[in-house]
Short mmCIF file of C-alpha atoms in Angstrom, two decimals:
data_model
loop_
_atom_site.label_atom_id
_atom_site.label_comp_id
_atom_site.label_asym_id
_atom_site.label_seq_id
_atom_site.Cartn_x
_atom_site.Cartn_y
_atom_site.Cartn_z
CA LEU A 1 -21.47 128.16 59.25
CA ILE A 2 -23.68 128.20 55.91
CA LEU A 3 -20.65 127.84 53.86
CA GLU A 4 -19.66 124.79 55.60
CA ARG A 5 -22.43 122.80 55.01
CA LEU A 6 -22.27 123.89 51.55
CA ALA A 7 -21.50 120.89 48.40
CA VAL A 8 -17.77 121.15 48.07
CA ASN A 9 -17.71 121.88 44.33
CA SER A 10 -19.92 124.64 45.40
CA LEU A 11 -17.82 126.04 47.45
CA LEU A 12 -14.63 125.72 45.61
CA ARG A 13 -16.73 127.92 42.64
CA PHE A 14 -17.03 130.97 45.69
CA LYS A 15 -13.82 131.11 46.49
CA ALA A 16 -13.90 133.32 43.54
CA VAL A 17 -16.47 135.64 45.54
CA SER A 18 -13.64 137.64 47.51
CA LYS A 19 -10.45 137.06 48.86
CA GLN A 20 -11.73 136.52 52.26
CA TRP A 21 -14.25 133.72 51.00
CA LYS A 22 -10.92 132.23 49.62
CA SER A 23 -9.30 132.49 52.41
CA THR A 24 -11.87 130.98 54.80
CA ILE A 25 -12.58 127.94 52.40
CA GLU A 26 -9.31 127.40 52.24
CA SER A 27 -8.25 127.62 55.75
CA PRO A 28 -7.29 124.13 57.74
CA VAL A 29 -10.04 124.75 60.81
CA PHE A 30 -12.70 125.16 57.49
CA GLU A 31 -11.99 122.16 55.31
CA GLU A 32 -12.09 119.93 58.80
CA ARG A 33 -15.56 121.75 59.62
CA GLN A 34 -16.61 120.81 56.75
CA LEU A 35 -15.36 117.54 56.68
CA LYS A 36 -16.71 116.50 60.78
CA LYS A 37 -20.73 118.21 58.93
CA ARG A 38 -20.39 116.14 55.78
CA GLN A 39 -19.95 112.90 57.67
CA GLN A 40 -22.66 113.63 60.07
CA SER A 41 -25.13 115.06 57.20
CA GLY A 42 -25.38 111.12 55.20
CA ASP A 43 -23.74 108.56 53.82
CA PRO A 44 -20.52 108.70 51.71
CA ASP A 45 -19.35 108.45 48.00
CA VAL A 46 -17.83 105.36 46.27
CA LEU A 47 -15.45 106.10 44.06
CA LEU A 48 -14.77 103.77 41.14
CA VAL A 49 -11.56 102.30 40.19
CA SER A 50 -10.93 100.93 36.73
CA GLY A 51 -10.49 97.04 37.60
CA CYS A 52 -8.81 95.93 34.39
CA PRO A 53 -6.28 97.66 31.96
CA HIS A 54 -8.26 100.14 29.62
CA PRO A 55 -6.94 102.32 26.77
CA PRO A 56 -7.27 106.16 27.02
CA ASP A 57 -10.55 106.36 26.32
CA ILE A 58 -12.24 103.80 29.26
CA GLU A 59 -12.93 105.43 32.36
CA SER A 60 -10.50 104.49 35.28
CA LEU A 61 -11.93 107.19 37.75
CA ARG A 62 -15.35 107.62 38.54
CA THR A 63 -17.61 108.66 41.55
CA LEU A 64 -21.07 107.29 42.58
CA VAL A 65 -23.39 109.33 45.11
CA LEU A 66 -25.14 107.12 46.30
CA GLY A 67 -29.42 105.99 45.34
CA SER A 68 -28.70 107.51 41.64
CA SER A 69 -28.36 105.73 38.68
CA SER A 70 -24.98 106.82 37.27
CA SER A 71 -21.39 107.55 37.62
CA VAL A 72 -19.39 111.04 36.97
CA LYS A 73 -15.79 110.27 35.12
CA ILE A 74 -12.99 111.89 37.56
CA PRO A 75 -10.22 113.11 34.95
CA THR A 76 -6.93 112.11 36.16
CA PRO A 77 -3.75 113.84 34.51
CA TRP A 78 -1.47 110.70 34.81
CA GLU A 79 -4.42 108.59 32.24
CA LYS A 80 -2.92 110.17 28.88
CA GLU A 81 0.63 109.12 29.63
CA ASN A 82 0.20 106.43 32.20
CA ASN A 83 -1.98 102.81 31.52
CA THR A 84 -1.80 100.96 34.89
CA GLN A 85 -3.92 99.05 36.67
CA TYR A 86 -4.60 100.62 40.41
CA PHE A 87 -5.01 99.05 43.20
CA VAL A 88 -7.45 101.26 45.82
CA SER A 89 -6.83 101.60 49.37
CA PHE A 90 -9.57 99.80 51.76
CA ASP A 91 -9.97 103.17 53.60
CA SER A 92 -10.01 106.40 52.51
CA CYS A 93 -8.74 109.01 55.17
CA ASP A 94 -10.41 112.31 55.04
CA GLY A 95 -12.05 112.13 51.91
CA LEU A 96 -8.69 111.59 50.00
CA VAL A 97 -7.98 107.94 48.62
CA CYS A 98 -4.49 105.82 47.75
CA LEU A 99 -4.31 104.52 44.32
CA TYR A 100 -1.20 102.22 44.08
CA HIS A 101 0.53 99.24 42.13
CA HIS A 102 2.62 97.13 43.51
CA LYS A 103 5.74 98.18 40.38
CA GLN A 104 4.73 101.59 39.82
CA SER A 105 4.05 105.35 41.57
CA GLY A 106 0.85 105.38 43.14
CA PHE A 107 -1.15 108.37 44.09
CA VAL A 108 -3.13 110.26 46.90
CA VAL A 109 -5.61 111.52 45.17
CA ASN A 110 -8.83 114.02 46.59
CA PRO A 111 -11.67 112.59 44.07
CA THR A 112 -13.81 115.49 45.36
CA THR A 113 -11.01 117.94 44.37
CA ARG A 114 -8.90 116.25 41.55
CA TRP A 115 -6.26 117.50 44.19
CA PHE A 116 -3.78 114.23 43.47
CA ARG A 117 0.11 113.51 44.85
CA PRO A 118 2.43 111.29 42.99
CA LEU A 119 4.17 108.40 45.49
CA PRO A 120 8.34 107.56 45.50
CA LEU A 121 8.16 103.95 45.31
CA CYS A 122 9.39 101.93 48.57
CA GLN A 123 11.89 99.37 49.05
CA PHE A 124 9.42 96.22 48.89
CA GLN A 125 8.21 97.68 45.51
CA GLN A 126 11.38 98.18 44.33
CA LEU A 127 12.31 94.06 45.48
CA MET A 128 8.89 93.45 43.16
CA ILE A 129 10.37 95.24 40.01
CA ASP A 130 13.84 93.13 41.03
CA LEU A 131 12.64 89.91 41.48
CA ARG A 132 9.94 89.65 38.53
CA GLU A 133 8.34 86.42 38.66
CA SER A 134 10.81 85.06 40.55
CA TYR A 135 9.12 86.53 43.44
CA PHE A 136 5.47 84.49 43.13
CA GLU A 137 7.86 81.52 42.58
CA LEU A 138 8.99 81.90 46.29
CA GLY A 139 5.74 81.60 47.25
CA HIS A 140 5.32 85.26 48.67
CA SER A 141 1.65 86.63 48.97
CA PHE A 142 0.29 89.31 47.41
CA PHE A 143 0.26 92.00 50.07
CA LYS A 144 -2.31 95.17 50.33
CA LEU A 145 -0.71 98.83 51.75
CA GLY A 146 -2.24 100.73 54.26
CA PHE A 147 -3.77 104.40 54.57
CA GLY A 148 -4.53 105.66 57.71
CA LYS A 149 -4.43 109.11 59.94
CA ASP A 150 -2.17 109.89 63.21
CA ILE A 151 -5.56 111.17 64.81
CA SER A 152 -3.00 112.66 67.76
CA ARG A 153 -0.82 114.39 65.00
CA GLY A 154 -3.36 115.29 62.29
CA THR A 155 -0.42 113.76 59.91
CA TYR A 156 -1.55 110.53 57.89
CA LYS A 157 0.75 107.40 56.97
CA LEU A 158 0.50 104.99 54.18
CA ILE A 159 2.00 101.41 55.40
CA TRP A 160 3.57 98.08 53.60
CA LEU A 161 3.85 95.31 55.68
CA TYR A 162 4.77 92.20 54.07
CA ASN A 163 6.26 88.70 55.46
CA SER A 164 10.21 89.07 54.53
CA LEU A 165 11.51 85.69 54.97
CA GLU A 166 10.87 84.23 51.82
CA ILE A 167 13.18 87.20 50.36
CA GLY A 168 15.90 87.10 52.52
CA LEU A 169 15.32 89.27 54.69
CA GLU A 170 15.66 88.65 58.39
CA ASN A 171 12.61 89.59 60.10
CA ALA A 172 9.54 87.85 59.94
CA THR A 173 7.90 90.89 58.77
CA THR A 174 9.11 93.90 57.26
CA CYS A 175 7.45 97.11 58.24
CA GLU A 176 7.67 100.60 55.57
CA VAL A 177 6.12 104.36 56.65
CA PHE A 178 5.78 107.02 53.90
CA ASP A 179 6.28 109.86 55.39
CA PHE A 180 4.51 112.79 53.63
CA SER A 181 6.95 115.46 55.00
CA THR A 182 9.81 114.13 53.74
CA ASN A 183 8.57 112.52 50.60
CA ALA A 184 10.21 109.56 51.49
CA TRP A 185 9.57 105.96 52.71
CA ARG A 186 11.26 104.55 55.61
CA TYR A 187 11.55 101.23 57.81
CA VAL A 188 10.10 100.94 61.09
CA THR A 189 11.70 98.34 63.89
CA PRO A 190 11.15 96.40 65.03
CA ALA A 191 8.12 94.85 62.92
CA SER A 192 5.01 93.10 63.46
CA PRO A 193 6.87 89.24 65.10
CA TYR A 194 3.37 88.13 63.33
CA ARG A 195 3.80 86.40 60.09
CA ILE A 196 0.34 88.99 58.37
CA ALA A 197 -2.74 86.76 56.39
CA GLY A 198 -1.55 87.94 52.75
CA CYS A 199 -3.91 89.25 50.05
CA ALA A 200 -5.95 90.80 53.17
CA ASP A 201 -6.68 94.67 53.19
CA PRO A 202 -5.45 96.30 56.37
CA VAL A 203 -8.58 98.05 57.92
CA PHE A 204 -7.86 101.60 59.12
CA VAL A 205 -9.77 102.45 62.59
CA HIS A 206 -9.73 104.82 65.27
CA GLY A 207 -5.79 106.03 64.36
CA SER A 208 -4.27 102.09 63.61
CA LEU A 209 -4.53 100.26 60.44
CA HIS A 210 -4.82 95.79 61.38
CA TRP A 211 -4.43 92.86 60.11
CA PHE A 212 -4.97 89.59 60.21
CA THR A 213 -1.84 87.12 61.44
CA GLU A 214 -0.86 83.83 59.97
CA CYS A 215 -1.47 81.30 63.49
CA GLN A 216 -2.87 78.33 63.75
CA GLU A 217 -5.27 80.70 65.53
CA THR A 218 -5.72 83.82 64.27
CA LYS A 219 -5.03 86.93 66.41
CA VAL A 220 -6.28 90.56 65.07
CA LEU A 221 -2.48 92.26 65.12
CA PHE A 222 -2.71 96.73 65.03
CA PHE A 223 -0.21 99.04 64.47
CA ASP A 224 -0.70 102.27 66.28
CA LEU A 225 0.24 104.89 63.72
CA HIS A 226 1.24 107.75 66.28
CA THR A 227 3.56 104.96 68.57
CA GLU A 228 4.04 103.25 65.60
CA ALA A 229 4.30 100.29 67.65
CA PHE A 230 2.61 96.87 66.42
CA GLN A 231 0.36 94.72 69.42
CA VAL A 232 -2.30 92.05 68.96
CA VAL A 233 -5.95 92.90 69.70
CA SER A 234 -7.36 89.35 70.82
CA LYS A 235 -8.03 85.93 68.94
CA ALA A 236 -9.92 86.33 66.85
CA SER A 237 -11.60 82.75 66.79
CA PHE A 238 -14.11 83.58 63.94
CA ALA A 239 -11.65 84.72 61.31
CA ALA A 240 -11.32 80.24 60.54
CA ASN A 241 -13.95 77.77 61.32
CA PRO A 242 -11.91 74.45 60.02
CA GLU A 243 -15.60 72.78 60.23
CA ARG A 244 -16.96 74.69 57.44
CA THR A 245 -16.36 73.27 53.80
CA PRO A 246 -15.37 76.31 51.22
CA TYR A 247 -19.47 76.23 49.65
CA ASP A 248 -20.73 76.81 53.34
CA ILE A 249 -20.18 80.42 53.17
CA VAL A 250 -21.45 83.54 56.04
CA MET A 251 -20.09 86.83 56.00
CA LEU A 252 -20.28 87.86 59.57
CA ILE A 253 -19.81 91.27 60.64
CA TRP A 254 -18.22 92.29 63.73
CA SER A 255 -17.13 95.17 65.79
CA PHE A 256 -14.89 95.57 68.43
CA ASN A 257 -15.41 96.00 72.11
CA SER A 258 -12.62 98.15 73.72
CA SER A 259 -14.10 98.12 77.30
CA ASN A 260 -13.78 95.09 77.68
CA ASN A 261 -12.46 93.19 74.44
CA THR A 262 -14.67 91.64 73.35
CA TRP A 263 -16.57 90.80 69.84
CA ASP A 264 -20.00 91.55 68.69
CA LYS A 265 -21.77 90.15 66.01
CA ILE A 266 -23.58 92.51 63.95
CA CYS A 267 -25.34 90.76 61.75
CA SER A 268 -24.98 87.47 59.20
CA ILE A 269 -25.31 87.20 55.17
CA ASN A 270 -25.80 83.59 54.15
CA LEU A 271 -23.58 84.13 50.91
CA LEU A 272 -24.04 81.12 49.54
CA VAL A 273 -27.67 82.37 48.61
CA ILE A 274 -26.49 85.62 47.14
CA SER A 275 -24.02 83.88 45.12
CA ILE A 276 -26.65 81.60 43.56
CA ILE A 277 -29.34 84.90 43.13
CA TYR A 278 -25.83 86.69 41.48
CA GLY A 279 -24.11 84.12 39.73
CA SER A 280 -21.00 84.98 41.25
CA PRO A 281 -18.32 82.66 43.31
CA THR A 282 -18.85 82.93 47.50
CA LEU A 283 -15.46 82.39 48.08
CA CYS A 284 -14.42 85.57 48.75
CA ALA A 285 -16.63 86.58 46.36
CA PHE A 286 -18.44 89.80 48.49
CA HIS A 287 -16.58 93.01 49.92
CA PRO A 288 -18.12 94.86 53.07
CA LEU A 289 -17.55 99.45 51.96
CA ALA A 290 -19.53 100.78 54.66
CA LEU A 291 -22.36 100.43 57.32
CA LEU A 292 -24.76 103.38 56.15
CA ASP A 293 -27.40 105.54 57.88
CA GLY A 294 -30.29 104.00 56.61
CA LYS A 295 -32.51 106.70 56.98
CA ASN A 296 -36.32 106.19 56.32
CA ASN A 297 -37.18 108.87 53.94
CA THR A 298 -40.87 109.33 55.34
CA ASN A 299 -40.62 109.82 58.45
CA LYS A 300 -36.81 110.83 58.73
CA LYS A 301 -36.35 108.32 61.67
CA LYS A 302 -33.24 106.34 61.52
CA LYS A 303 -33.57 102.68 60.64
CA LYS A 304 -30.80 99.93 61.83
CA LYS A 305 -27.76 100.73 59.91
CA GLU A 306 -27.38 98.86 56.43
CA LEU A 307 -24.57 96.85 55.39
CA LEU A 308 -22.79 98.07 51.73
CA PHE A 309 -21.11 96.03 49.57
CA TYR A 310 -19.38 94.47 46.45
CA ASP A 311 -19.21 91.80 44.40
CA LEU A 312 -15.07 91.48 44.57
CA VAL A 313 -15.29 88.83 41.93
CA GLN A 314 -17.15 90.00 38.69
CA MET A 315 -16.25 93.82 40.06
CA LYS A 316 -19.50 95.22 38.79
CA THR A 317 -22.08 95.34 41.33
CA LEU A 318 -22.79 97.14 44.86
CA MET A 319 -25.41 95.81 46.60
CA THR A 320 -27.00 96.25 50.57
CA HIS A 321 -27.69 94.64 53.12
CA ASP A 322 -30.77 94.81 55.58
CA PRO A 323 -29.86 93.10 58.99
CA GLU A 324 -33.62 93.18 59.90
CA THR A 325 -35.43 92.03 56.62
CA GLU A 326 -32.68 90.11 55.05
CA ASN A 327 -33.22 91.71 51.86
CA ASP A 328 -30.79 92.71 49.46
CA LEU A 329 -31.40 94.97 47.32
CA VAL A 330 -28.79 96.40 43.82
CA VAL A 331 -28.17 100.17 44.13
CA PHE A 332 -25.54 100.37 41.09
CA ASP A 333 -24.56 97.80 38.21
CA ALA A 334 -22.32 98.72 35.39
CA GLU A 335 -20.58 96.07 32.82
CA SER A 336 -17.37 97.02 35.30
CA THR A 337 -17.41 99.12 37.91
CA GLY A 338 -13.65 97.82 39.29
CA TYR A 339 -12.20 98.34 42.41
CA SER A 340 -14.39 100.57 45.18
CA VAL A 341 -13.76 102.20 47.83
CA CYS A 342 -16.15 105.13 50.14
CA TYR A 343 -15.18 109.08 51.40
CA PHE A 344 -16.64 112.11 52.09
CA GLN A 345 -16.56 114.50 49.55
CA SER A 346 -13.56 117.36 51.54
CA LEU A 347 -11.35 120.04 50.58
CA ILE A 348 -8.24 118.63 52.73
CA SER A 349 -4.90 117.69 50.60
CA ILE A 350 -1.51 116.96 52.08
CA SER A 351 1.27 119.52 51.43
#
């Protein structure tokens, strides 16, 4: 009970105390309990992934503890031979993060323990390699990789879902799933009957990955990682408003109520005001990362949750938004942070 409340860095050192401690700390049951305690005890850390190609002496992965003024470099074994600009999955799972590239092998990484696992290319990546520049000449969108967990079986899955008519395939979409047990990609059929909106990140919630559809009336599509079936949650009437101009943008944070299939608005942020203050374009400029606990340090009472988001255009600023006061606060600013994802420190790896 004492050990599971300790920081992961301490636990890694304490494995050397005795064989019994090592066996305890490395057991799957202990790893799950440690992660749950970490999730209950406070806000997540932030992984910063370099957003541009870099020479070996530039940090590619850094971790930031919220509230600190500096980030810490994470050594990566592939840096010496690899100068790739990696994207990062929007969601982390149990302290694991997926780094990926559309034309090269990616990695699943535990930023805390430095564990990593390389990933083979899927057919979608091989197709992009073969088509080269003609891929984008076909008018094909830029699709993102989804990372999630089958909460019934406790297994992790990577999902490429992409529109496929433009690239000569018969179906509206094609879905590929990475199976960690076989270290191979496989197709899921039938795939989504709805085309998905390109460039948007799939979002993992409660055992399913979610996308916006490319329809006249936008819908929220989800893929159950246990049953591997696609369904539509509901019409997402808030996803697009033709009466608004691109310069009149408000970020709305919604919560889906599964009991009555309704959407509840948590907060709204005027991006035009923020863009003027921070000198960033409004369109797709600010990316929500997490809802923080927002604890009051003086009396330990919980305030209303604060939204953590970052500047997706300049990729250098992390900010929080207080829904009660509507105040914005810069929590981290650097010359360049790149892509960001929140995670909780854990001991978990994928065998």
